[in-house]
Amino acid sequence: MKKFFILMPCMLLSHWIMAQNIFKAKVINDQTKAILKGATAVIPDLKISASADTSGLITIPNIPNGKFEIEITYVGFAKSEKVYSFPQTNPNQVIEISLDSSTGELAEVTVQTTRTNQNLQDIPTRIEALPLEELDEKSTMRPGDIKMLLGETTGIHVQQTSAVSGSASFRIQGLDSRYTQLLQDGMPLYAGFSGSLSLLQVSPLDLRQVEFLKGSNSTLYGGGAIAGLVNLISKVPEKEPELTFLLNQTTAKGTDASGYYSQKWEHIGTTIFGSYNYNGAYDPSGNGFSAIPQTNRFTINPKVFLYMDDRNSGWFGVNTTYENRLGGDMQVIAGKTDSTHQYFERNKTFRFSTQLSFTHKIDEESKINFKNTIGYFDRQLDEPGFDLKGKQLSSFSELNYVRNGEKASWVAGVNLITDHFTAQPPQNALSYDQTTIGAFIQNTWKANNWFSLESGIRVDDNTPAPSKPSSGLFILPRVNALFKINDQLTSRIGGGLGYKMPTLFNDESEQDGYQHIQPLNIGNTQAEQSYGLNGDLNYRSALGDEAVINVNQLFFSTRVDHPLILQNNSFINAPGHLLSQGAETNVKLVMDELVFYLGYTYTNTKQYFNDPTTAQPLTPKKQFSFDSTYEIEGSFRFGAESFYTGPQLLSDGTTGKGYITFGLLVQKMWKHFDIFINGENLTDQRQTKWGSIYTGSITNPDFKDIYAPLDGVVVNAGIRIKLLNK
């Protein structure tokens, strides 16, 4: 009997040991199939957990027989909850678990601007990206252009350059718009004479992602990217065809109608985007001038994609836009002119450009890319007693080699940029020609799991050359480093040199309407040269099972030597430098269907031209933004947002008033159509409420700087019809 009592516990212990099971799973991104190292598995009933290793493998030993729910979580992805029975049929099986990115969460994003198509989290260069989900929301708020999309981005300030025509440019980190680049699919389609109208002629419905690079980025993109760049990534054909129509009406007499179609077959695909945008002249203040001009615009952008085989692919596209924009005295717009009512601004523009891209895949790690764009822009600017007609013919061609290795990635290439502008008499002295030949190389080295270094250098030769010391030849180095301090905390720091060739096309010229601007002699003018530095800290973590938080703190400093300034209607090099310093804070909190976003920008831009030092006009020091969204994916969306723009120095020495705007969005979605209603500037903040926007008479007005909205409360409502959708 004694032996029985001794053997019984041993047998039970032996059975308990035999009943232990092992759970093995590999966690991947459902869309990209990339492994999700660091994913967490929890068995709540047993109070045990484990994390995925560098290969994405999760191993949980010592699981008793029975049925247990296992929860798989990863920051930025929806949680997987599934019941598993033990023992399993195949004890050695490694279960593959795919996680879907959650709406609004901080999911993995692949960026194109760096040419290597890497994950956003693994790139030493600091890049911000607006994915398709957020662009979907923006397209219902302002379907006709991307002015609002950029204006609501931290660190970017949209500056209206005409009081009556609505033309605008954007500034990054307190620097003039001429120091920024606006690209589409990595190609410069919007520059020079066409720059001030570009924000108003690009629709968000045709985009699948927007990427922002702030600070010097001249290595890959050349002169002009001193303050940064915005890259608009177009949609491409997917496996499932798409046919979408959007109709929109505003209380400010605006109507938008646009359509998008895409389909992909075995060896060919296509996307077609077309739109018509109309706006009647709108004067909410009753001051007699249009806050929104009378506008008619047609756009058609077809593309053809070729998938020849596993190694060769490419696409060809055409961008065409015609616009007639008439602003000014409301009576003149209505066709009732007399000796008093004569003032108007008319912009007739025609934009036609081609885009070509071809990729040859050498092997799994290497490829060669060729891309080209040829752009034609015809603009006629009419004002009383003044007529400027000009045609701009520009081109961009690039051949690059990309190699993505396990430890090191390389990008090297050469490009050719031409810009030819012809102004008709009597303004033909404004004509110019410019050619830039550039070569660049960039390396991204992943030293280990916590440190990566990106370094590059570019050499540009410009014809005609500006005056010394540069003489048209510029050498532009750049370095960026990524530190992954732990799974939640990362840091980036970097800097580089940049330059900008002298040009007449900037904010001051647009505000003047080119009426009094004297021709620019490039040979007697120095190029503007810059030195930039950026550094940030990024904290990303899950807060419990349902919440995700991301906090990013950026610091920046950019110095521009001998910037061009307008003096006595002529552009000259200032006897000093421009220094822009500041910080950006971005906080994003995701709690299941609820998302909160808070942004703050501090910008201190000063002109060190003379003594005493002065602040840069039209540069608010403080800007706040708050956005909250509640969304049930595919069913309902509600959004509320508010923006504060602080006081800013104006060019006449006065200070513009700070103001707060507020907006609301409600959208209901079904399988084949959505309906939406959106209200902007519901606090009705208007510069015209605080004083006149012009001096002189209504016959010959001299407009002041525009620092606040002119259109007041604007409500839009519409419907999006999805006849074919995923």
PDB file of N, CA, C and O in Angstrom, residues 601-664:
ATOM      1  N   THR A 601       3.396  73.936 -33.814  1.00  0.00           N
ATOM      2  CA  THR A 601       4.570  74.395 -34.551  1.00  0.00           C
ATOM      3  C   THR A 601       5.040  75.722 -33.979  1.00  0.00           C
ATOM      4  O   THR A 601       4.244  76.665 -33.853  1.00  0.00           O
ATOM      5  N   TYR A 602       6.309  75.775 -33.639  1.00  0.00           N
ATOM      6  CA  TYR A 602       6.931  77.040 -33.233  1.00  0.00           C
ATOM      7  C   TYR A 602       7.990  77.376 -34.277  1.00  0.00           C
ATOM      8  O   TYR A 602       8.903  76.575 -34.531  1.00  0.00           O
ATOM      9  N   THR A 603       7.861  78.543 -34.894  1.00  0.00           N
ATOM     10  CA  THR A 603       8.783  78.958 -35.949  1.00  0.00           C
ATOM     11  C   THR A 603       9.321  80.349 -35.639  1.00  0.00           C
ATOM     12  O   THR A 603       8.540  81.295 -35.450  1.00  0.00           O
ATOM     13  N   ASN A 604      10.627  80.471 -35.608  1.00  0.00           N
ATOM     14  CA  ASN A 604      11.276  81.763 -35.371  1.00  0.00           C
ATOM     15  C   ASN A 604      12.215  82.035 -36.545  1.00  0.00           C
ATOM     16  O   ASN A 604      13.337  81.531 -36.586  1.00  0.00           O
ATOM     17  N   THR A 605      11.726  82.789 -37.520  1.00  0.00           N
ATOM     18  CA  THR A 605      12.491  83.087 -38.730  1.00  0.00           C
ATOM     19  C   THR A 605      12.894  84.558 -38.710  1.00  0.00           C
ATOM     20  O   THR A 605      12.032  85.436 -38.627  1.00  0.00           O
ATOM     21  N   LYS A 606      14.190  84.800 -38.793  1.00  0.00           N
ATOM     22  CA  LYS A 606      14.693  86.172 -38.696  1.00  0.00           C
ATOM     23  C   LYS A 606      15.591  86.519 -39.876  1.00  0.00           C
ATOM     24  O   LYS A 606      16.283  85.659 -40.428  1.00  0.00           O
ATOM     25  N   GLN A 607      15.557  87.796 -40.232  1.00  0.00           N
ATOM     26  CA  GLN A 607      16.386  88.326 -41.300  1.00  0.00           C
ATOM     27  C   GLN A 607      17.581  89.061 -40.690  1.00  0.00           C
ATOM     28  O   GLN A 607      17.406  90.099 -40.048  1.00  0.00           O
ATOM     29  N   TYR A 608      18.766  88.509 -40.890  1.00  0.00           N
ATOM     30  CA  TYR A 608      19.990  89.142 -40.403  1.00  0.00           C
ATOM     31  C   TYR A 608      20.630  89.943 -41.546  1.00  0.00           C
ATOM     32  O   TYR A 608      21.733  89.681 -41.976  1.00  0.00           O
ATOM     33  N   PHE A 609      19.866  90.918 -42.039  1.00  0.00           N
ATOM     34  CA  PHE A 609      20.340  91.719 -43.160  1.00  0.00           C
ATOM     35  C   PHE A 609      20.993  93.014 -42.680  1.00  0.00           C
ATOM     36  O   PHE A 609      21.994  93.452 -43.212  1.00  0.00           O
ATOM     37  N   ASN A 610      20.377  93.620 -41.734  1.00  0.00           N
ATOM     38  CA  ASN A 610      20.857  94.893 -41.214  1.00  0.00           C
ATOM     39  C   ASN A 610      20.757  94.860 -39.693  1.00  0.00           C
ATOM     40  O   ASN A 610      20.339  93.870 -39.098  1.00  0.00           O
ATOM     41  N   ASP A 611      21.143  95.927 -39.078  1.00  0.00           N
ATOM     42  CA  ASP A 611      21.012  96.057 -37.637  1.00  0.00           C
ATOM     43  C   ASP A 611      19.936  97.107 -37.362  1.00  0.00           C
ATOM     44  O   ASP A 611      20.054  98.239 -37.859  1.00  0.00           O
ATOM     45  N   PRO A 612      18.814  96.803 -36.695  1.00  0.00           N
ATOM     46  CA  PRO A 612      18.589  95.579 -35.927  1.00  0.00           C
ATOM     47  C   PRO A 612      18.035  94.436 -36.781  1.00  0.00           C
ATOM     48  O   PRO A 612      17.554  94.655 -37.890  1.00  0.00           O
ATOM     49  N   THR A 613      18.080  93.229 -36.210  1.00  0.00           N
ATOM     50  CA  THR A 613      17.516  92.041 -36.853  1.00  0.00           C
ATOM     51  C   THR A 613      15.991  92.148 -36.860  1.00  0.00           C
ATOM     52  O   THR A 613      15.382  92.625 -35.901  1.00  0.00           O
ATOM     53  N   THR A 614      15.369  91.696 -37.949  1.00  0.00           N
ATOM     54  CA  THR A 614      13.907  91.749 -38.052  1.00  0.00           C
ATOM     55  C   THR A 614      13.339  90.358 -38.295  1.00  0.00           C
ATOM     56  O   THR A 614      14.023  89.471 -38.826  1.00  0.00           O
ATOM     57  N   ALA A 615      12.081  90.181 -37.905  1.00  0.00           N
ATOM     58  CA  ALA A 615      11.396  88.909 -38.137  1.00  0.00           C
ATOM     59  C   ALA A 615      10.976  88.804 -39.601  1.00  0.00           C
ATOM     60  O   ALA A 615      10.776  89.815 -40.282  1.00  0.00           O
ATOM     61  N   GLN A 616      10.849  87.569 -40.073  1.00  0.00           N
ATOM     62  CA  GLN A 616      10.385  87.330 -41.441  1.00  0.00           C
ATOM     63  C   GLN A 616       8.886  87.622 -41.520  1.00  0.00           C
ATOM     64  O   GLN A 616       8.104  87.083 -40.746  1.00  0.00           O
ATOM     65  N   PRO A 617       8.428  88.488 -42.453  1.00  0.00           N
ATOM     66  CA  PRO A 617       6.989  88.755 -42.572  1.00  0.00           C
ATOM     67  C   PRO A 617       6.209  87.501 -42.963  1.00  0.00           C
ATOM     68  O   PRO A 617       6.746  86.567 -43.570  1.00  0.00           O
ATOM     69  N   LEU A 618       4.932  87.508 -42.601  1.00  0.00           N
ATOM     70  CA  LEU A 618       3.985  86.450 -42.957  1.00  0.00           C
ATOM     71  C   LEU A 618       4.454  85.072 -42.497  1.00  0.00           C
ATOM     72  O   LEU A 618       4.334  84.073 -43.211  1.00  0.00           O
ATOM     73  N   THR A 619       4.998  85.031 -41.295  1.00  0.00           N
ATOM     74  CA  THR A 619       5.456  83.767 -40.706  1.00  0.00           C
ATOM     75  C   THR A 619       4.972  83.708 -39.263  1.00  0.00           C
ATOM     76  O   THR A 619       5.617  84.263 -38.364  1.00  0.00           O
ATOM     77  N   PRO A 620       3.821  83.088 -39.003  1.00  0.00           N
ATOM     78  CA  PRO A 620       3.335  83.001 -37.628  1.00  0.00           C
ATOM     79  C   PRO A 620       4.284  82.181 -36.761  1.00  0.00           C
ATOM     80  O   PRO A 620       4.730  81.111 -37.169  1.00  0.00           O
ATOM     81  N   LYS A 621       4.570  82.700 -35.563  1.00  0.00           N
ATOM     82  CA  LYS A 621       5.477  81.980 -34.670  1.00  0.00           C
ATOM     83  C   LYS A 621       4.834  80.719 -34.113  1.00  0.00           C
ATOM     84  O   LYS A 621       5.502  79.706 -33.929  1.00  0.00           O
ATOM     85  N   LYS A 622       3.521  80.806 -33.807  1.00  0.00           N
ATOM     86  CA  LYS A 622       2.855  79.685 -33.150  1.00  0.00           C
ATOM     87  C   LYS A 622       1.638  79.243 -33.947  1.00  0.00           C
ATOM     88  O   LYS A 622       0.832  80.064 -34.372  1.00  0.00           O
ATOM     89  N   GLN A 623       1.540  77.931 -34.118  1.00  0.00           N
ATOM     90  CA  GLN A 623       0.367  77.335 -34.749  1.00  0.00           C
ATOM     91  C   GLN A 623      -0.001  76.058 -34.002  1.00  0.00           C
ATOM     92  O   GLN A 623       0.866  75.225 -33.709  1.00  0.00           O
ATOM     93  N   PHE A 624      -1.291  75.921 -33.677  1.00  0.00           N
ATOM     94  CA  PHE A 624      -1.810  74.713 -33.033  1.00  0.00           C
ATOM     95  C   PHE A 624      -2.826  74.064 -33.956  1.00  0.00           C
ATOM     96  O   PHE A 624      -3.544  74.751 -34.692  1.00  0.00           O
ATOM     97  N   SER A 625      -2.913  72.756 -33.878  1.00  0.00           N
ATOM     98  CA  SER A 625      -3.968  72.050 -34.599  1.00  0.00           C
ATOM     99  C   SER A 625      -4.480  70.907 -33.735  1.00  0.00           C
ATOM    100  O   SER A 625      -3.711  70.240 -33.030  1.00  0.00           O
ATOM    101  N   PHE A 626      -5.788  70.705 -33.765  1.00  0.00           N
ATOM    102  CA  PHE A 626      -6.416  69.605 -33.040  1.00  0.00           C
ATOM    103  C   PHE A 626      -7.414  68.936 -33.964  1.00  0.00           C
ATOM    104  O   PHE A 626      -8.207  69.604 -34.638  1.00  0.00           O
ATOM    105  N   ASP A 627      -7.384  67.621 -33.985  1.00  0.00           N
ATOM    106  CA  ASP A 627      -8.271  66.861 -34.855  1.00  0.00           C
ATOM    107  C   ASP A 627      -8.716  65.600 -34.129  1.00  0.00           C
ATOM    108  O   ASP A 627      -7.896  64.902 -33.524  1.00  0.00           O
ATOM    109  N   SER A 628     -10.000  65.330 -34.168  1.00  0.00           N
ATOM    110  CA  SER A 628     -10.518  64.082 -33.596  1.00  0.00           C
ATOM    111  C   SER A 628     -11.441  63.430 -34.613  1.00  0.00           C
ATOM    112  O   SER A 628     -12.229  64.111 -35.280  1.00  0.00           O
ATOM    113  N   THR A 629     -11.335  62.124 -34.722  1.00  0.00           N
ATOM    114  CA  THR A 629     -12.141  61.375 -35.679  1.00  0.00           C
ATOM    115  C   THR A 629     -12.681  60.116 -35.028  1.00  0.00           C
ATOM    116  O   THR A 629     -11.940  59.386 -34.358  1.00  0.00           O
ATOM    117  N   TYR A 630     -13.958  59.890 -35.218  1.00  0.00           N
ATOM    118  CA  TYR A 630     -14.575  58.627 -34.804  1.00  0.00           C
ATOM    119  C   TYR A 630     -15.035  57.920 -36.075  1.00  0.00           C
ATOM    120  O   TYR A 630     -15.800  58.482 -36.865  1.00  0.00           O
ATOM    121  N   GLU A 631     -14.564  56.712 -36.274  1.00  0.00           N
ATOM    122  CA  GLU A 631     -14.871  56.016 -37.525  1.00  0.00           C
ATOM    123  C   GLU A 631     -15.160  54.549 -37.285  1.00  0.00           C
ATOM    124  O   GLU A 631     -14.393  53.844 -36.615  1.00  0.00           O
ATOM    125  N   ILE A 632     -16.263  54.114 -37.823  1.00  0.00           N
ATOM    126  CA  ILE A 632     -16.565  52.684 -37.933  1.00  0.00           C
ATOM    127  C   ILE A 632     -16.270  52.326 -39.376  1.00  0.00           C
ATOM    128  O   ILE A 632     -16.966  52.790 -40.292  1.00  0.00           O
ATOM    129  N   GLU A 633     -15.230  51.549 -39.594  1.00  0.00           N
ATOM    130  CA  GLU A 633     -14.715  51.334 -40.940  1.00  0.00           C
ATOM    131  C   GLU A 633     -15.796  50.840 -41.882  1.00  0.00           C
ATOM    132  O   GLU A 633     -16.525  49.889 -41.606  1.00  0.00           O
ATOM    133  N   GLY A 634     -15.918  51.559 -43.009  1.00  0.00           N
ATOM    134  CA  GLY A 634     -16.877  51.184 -44.031  1.00  0.00           C
ATOM    135  C   GLY A 634     -18.308  51.538 -43.715  1.00  0.00           C
ATOM    136  O   GLY A 634     -19.217  51.188 -44.471  1.00  0.00           O
ATOM    137  N   SER A 635     -18.553  52.266 -42.598  1.00  0.00           N
ATOM    138  CA  SER A 635     -19.918  52.556 -42.207  1.00  0.00           C
ATOM    139  C   SER A 635     -20.159  54.021 -41.860  1.00  0.00           C
ATOM    140  O   SER A 635     -21.103  54.637 -42.367  1.00  0.00           O
ATOM    141  N   PHE A 636     -19.298  54.609 -41.013  1.00  0.00           N
ATOM    142  CA  PHE A 636     -19.594  55.949 -40.509  1.00  0.00           C
ATOM    143  C   PHE A 636     -18.304  56.641 -40.108  1.00  0.00           C
ATOM    144  O   PHE A 636     -17.366  56.011 -39.611  1.00  0.00           O
ATOM    145  N   ARG A 637     -18.276  57.969 -40.315  1.00  0.00           N
ATOM    146  CA  ARG A 637     -17.131  58.769 -39.897  1.00  0.00           C
ATOM    147  C   ARG A 637     -17.629  60.131 -39.400  1.00  0.00           C
ATOM    148  O   ARG A 637     -18.460  60.772 -40.032  1.00  0.00           O
ATOM    149  N   PHE A 638     -17.100  60.538 -38.253  1.00  0.00           N
ATOM    150  CA  PHE A 638     -17.380  61.864 -37.713  1.00  0.00           C
ATOM    151  C   PHE A 638     -16.054  62.501 -37.328  1.00  0.00           C
ATOM    152  O   PHE A 638     -15.234  61.891 -36.642  1.00  0.00           O
ATOM    153  N   GLY A 639     -15.835  63.739 -37.768  1.00  0.00           N
ATOM    154  CA  GLY A 639     -14.583  64.412 -37.471  1.00  0.00           C
ATOM    155  C   GLY A 639     -14.811  65.834 -37.004  1.00  0.00           C
ATOM    156  O   GLY A 639     -15.739  66.517 -37.450  1.00  0.00           O
ATOM    157  N   ALA A 640     -13.972  66.274 -36.073  1.00  0.00           N
ATOM    158  CA  ALA A 640     -13.980  67.663 -35.605  1.00  0.00           C
ATOM    159  C   ALA A 640     -12.546  68.150 -35.558  1.00  0.00           C
ATOM    160  O   ALA A 640     -11.645  67.403 -35.141  1.00  0.00           O
ATOM    161  N   GLU A 641     -12.310  69.380 -35.989  1.00  0.00           N
ATOM    162  CA  GLU A 641     -10.957  69.905 -36.023  1.00  0.00           C
ATOM    163  C   GLU A 641     -10.958  71.388 -35.695  1.00  0.00           C
ATOM    164  O   GLU A 641     -11.953  72.093 -35.902  1.00  0.00           O
ATOM    165  N   SER A 642      -9.826  71.829 -35.155  1.00  0.00           N
ATOM    166  CA  SER A 642      -9.672  73.232 -34.819  1.00  0.00           C
ATOM    167  C   SER A 642      -8.226  73.638 -35.041  1.00  0.00           C
ATOM    168  O   SER A 642      -7.308  72.838 -34.797  1.00  0.00           O
ATOM    169  N   PHE A 643      -8.022  74.887 -35.509  1.00  0.00           N
ATOM    170  CA  PHE A 643      -6.680  75.376 -35.821  1.00  0.00           C
ATOM    171  C   PHE A 643      -6.499  76.785 -35.261  1.00  0.00           C
ATOM    172  O   PHE A 643      -7.396  77.616 -35.371  1.00  0.00           O
ATOM    173  N   TYR A 644      -5.343  76.999 -34.681  1.00  0.00           N
ATOM    174  CA  TYR A 644      -4.987  78.332 -34.207  1.00  0.00           C
ATOM    175  C   TYR A 644      -3.758  78.804 -34.965  1.00  0.00           C
ATOM    176  O   TYR A 644      -2.748  78.098 -35.042  1.00  0.00           O
ATOM    177  N   THR A 645      -3.844  79.995 -35.547  1.00  0.00           N
ATOM    178  CA  THR A 645      -2.712  80.634 -36.211  1.00  0.00           C
ATOM    179  C   THR A 645      -2.401  81.915 -35.455  1.00  0.00           C
ATOM    180  O   THR A 645      -3.261  82.794 -35.312  1.00  0.00           O
ATOM    181  N   GLY A 646      -1.178  82.012 -34.943  1.00  0.00           N
ATOM    182  CA  GLY A 646      -0.799  83.134 -34.113  1.00  0.00           C
ATOM    183  C   GLY A 646      -0.558  84.409 -34.896  1.00  0.00           C
ATOM    184  O   GLY A 646      -0.537  84.411 -36.137  1.00  0.00           O
ATOM    185  N   PRO A 647      -0.395  85.541 -34.195  1.00  0.00           N
ATOM    186  CA  PRO A 647      -0.093  86.812 -34.855  1.00  0.00           C
ATOM    187  C   PRO A 647       1.184  86.710 -35.690  1.00  0.00           C
ATOM    188  O   PRO A 647       2.095  85.942 -35.369  1.00  0.00           O
ATOM    189  N   GLN A 648       1.238  87.472 -36.763  1.00  0.00           N
ATOM    190  CA  GLN A 648       2.409  87.451 -37.641  1.00  0.00           C
ATOM    191  C   GLN A 648       2.707  88.851 -38.160  1.00  0.00           C
ATOM    192  O   GLN A 648       1.796  89.649 -38.387  1.00  0.00           O
ATOM    193  N   LEU A 649       3.987  89.104 -38.319  1.00  0.00           N
ATOM    194  CA  LEU A 649       4.427  90.400 -38.831  1.00  0.00           C
ATOM    195  C   LEU A 649       4.049  90.525 -40.297  1.00  0.00           C
ATOM    196  O   LEU A 649       4.219  89.583 -41.077  1.00  0.00           O
ATOM    197  N   LEU A 650       3.541  91.688 -40.691  1.00  0.00           N
ATOM    198  CA  LEU A 650       3.203  91.952 -42.086  1.00  0.00           C
ATOM    199  C   LEU A 650       4.270  92.838 -42.706  1.00  0.00           C
ATOM    200  O   LEU A 650       5.059  93.479 -42.012  1.00  0.00           O
ATOM    201  N   SER A 651       4.293  92.893 -44.029  1.00  0.00           N
ATOM    202  CA  SER A 651       5.363  93.607 -44.721  1.00  0.00           C
ATOM    203  C   SER A 651       5.308  95.120 -44.523  1.00  0.00           C
ATOM    204  O   SER A 651       6.314  95.807 -44.726  1.00  0.00           O
ATOM    205  N   ASP A 652       4.157  95.652 -44.096  1.00  0.00           N
ATOM    206  CA  ASP A 652       4.070  97.093 -43.841  1.00  0.00           C
ATOM    207  C   ASP A 652       4.447  97.458 -42.415  1.00  0.00           C
ATOM    208  O   ASP A 652       4.297  98.612 -41.999  1.00  0.00           O
ATOM    209  N   GLY A 653       4.923  96.474 -41.629  1.00  0.00           N
ATOM    210  CA  GLY A 653       5.356  96.730 -40.266  1.00  0.00           C
ATOM    211  C   GLY A 653       4.295  96.512 -39.214  1.00  0.00           C
ATOM    212  O   GLY A 653       4.599  96.507 -38.013  1.00  0.00           O
ATOM    213  N   THR A 654       3.038  96.318 -39.607  1.00  0.00           N
ATOM    214  CA  THR A 654       1.967  96.042 -38.652  1.00  0.00           C
ATOM    215  C   THR A 654       1.945  94.546 -38.333  1.00  0.00           C
ATOM    216  O   THR A 654       2.669  93.746 -38.939  1.00  0.00           O
ATOM    217  N   THR A 655       1.092  94.173 -37.393  1.00  0.00           N
ATOM    218  CA  THR A 655       0.992  92.777 -36.980  1.00  0.00           C
ATOM    219  C   THR A 655      -0.404  92.252 -37.259  1.00  0.00           C
ATOM    220  O   THR A 655      -1.405  92.869 -36.865  1.00  0.00           O
ATOM    221  N   GLY A 656      -0.468  91.109 -37.943  1.00  0.00           N
ATOM    222  CA  GLY A 656      -1.749  90.484 -38.234  1.00  0.00           C
ATOM    223  C   GLY A 656      -2.319  89.796 -37.008  1.00  0.00           C
ATOM    224  O   GLY A 656      -1.588  89.259 -36.178  1.00  0.00           O
ATOM    225  N   LYS A 657      -3.613  89.766 -36.896  1.00  0.00           N
ATOM    226  CA  LYS A 657      -4.329  89.220 -35.750  1.00  0.00           C
ATOM    227  C   LYS A 657      -4.268  87.690 -35.744  1.00  0.00           C
ATOM    228  O   LYS A 657      -4.357  87.050 -36.782  1.00  0.00           O
ATOM    229  N   GLY A 658      -4.104  87.088 -34.560  1.00  0.00           N
ATOM    230  CA  GLY A 658      -4.216  85.642 -34.432  1.00  0.00           C
ATOM    231  C   GLY A 658      -5.675  85.220 -34.501  1.00  0.00           C
ATOM    232  O   GLY A 658      -6.580  85.999 -34.166  1.00  0.00           O
ATOM    233  N   TYR A 659      -5.931  83.979 -34.919  1.00  0.00           N
ATOM    234  CA  TYR A 659      -7.317  83.552 -35.081  1.00  0.00           C
ATOM    235  C   TYR A 659      -7.440  82.040 -34.923  1.00  0.00           C
ATOM    236  O   TYR A 659      -6.466  81.290 -35.051  1.00  0.00           O
ATOM    237  N   ILE A 660      -8.680  81.598 -34.636  1.00  0.00           N
ATOM    238  CA  ILE A 660      -8.993  80.180 -34.458  1.00  0.00           C
ATOM    239  C   ILE A 660     -10.102  79.806 -35.437  1.00  0.00           C
ATOM    240  O   ILE A 660     -11.113  80.510 -35.541  1.00  0.00           O
ATOM    241  N   THR A 661      -9.920  78.707 -36.139  1.00  0.00           N
ATOM    242  CA  THR A 661     -10.964  78.177 -37.010  1.00  0.00           C
ATOM    243  C   THR A 661     -11.409  76.815 -36.487  1.00  0.00           C
ATOM    244  O   THR A 661     -10.678  76.141 -35.764  1.00  0.00           O
ATOM    245  N   PHE A 662     -12.610  76.428 -36.891  1.00  0.00           N
ATOM    246  CA  PHE A 662     -13.203  75.184 -36.396  1.00  0.00           C
ATOM    247  C   PHE A 662     -13.974  74.535 -37.526  1.00  0.00           C
ATOM    248  O   PHE A 662     -14.616  75.217 -38.331  1.00  0.00           O
ATOM    249  N   GLY A 663     -13.906  73.201 -37.617  1.00  0.00           N
ATOM    250  CA  GLY A 663     -14.605  72.485 -38.680  1.00  0.00           C
ATOM    251  C   GLY A 663     -15.204  71.184 -38.203  1.00  0.00           C
ATOM    252  O   GLY A 663     -14.749  70.590 -37.216  1.00  0.00           O
ATOM    253  N   LEU A 664     -16.242  70.707 -38.915  1.00  0.00           N
ATOM    254  CA  LEU A 664     -16.912  69.445 -38.602  1.00  0.00           C
ATOM    255  C   LEU A 664     -17.143  68.662 -39.889  1.00  0.00           C
ATOM    256  O   LEU A 664     -17.416  69.242 -40.947  1.00  0.00           O
TER     257      LEU A 664
END
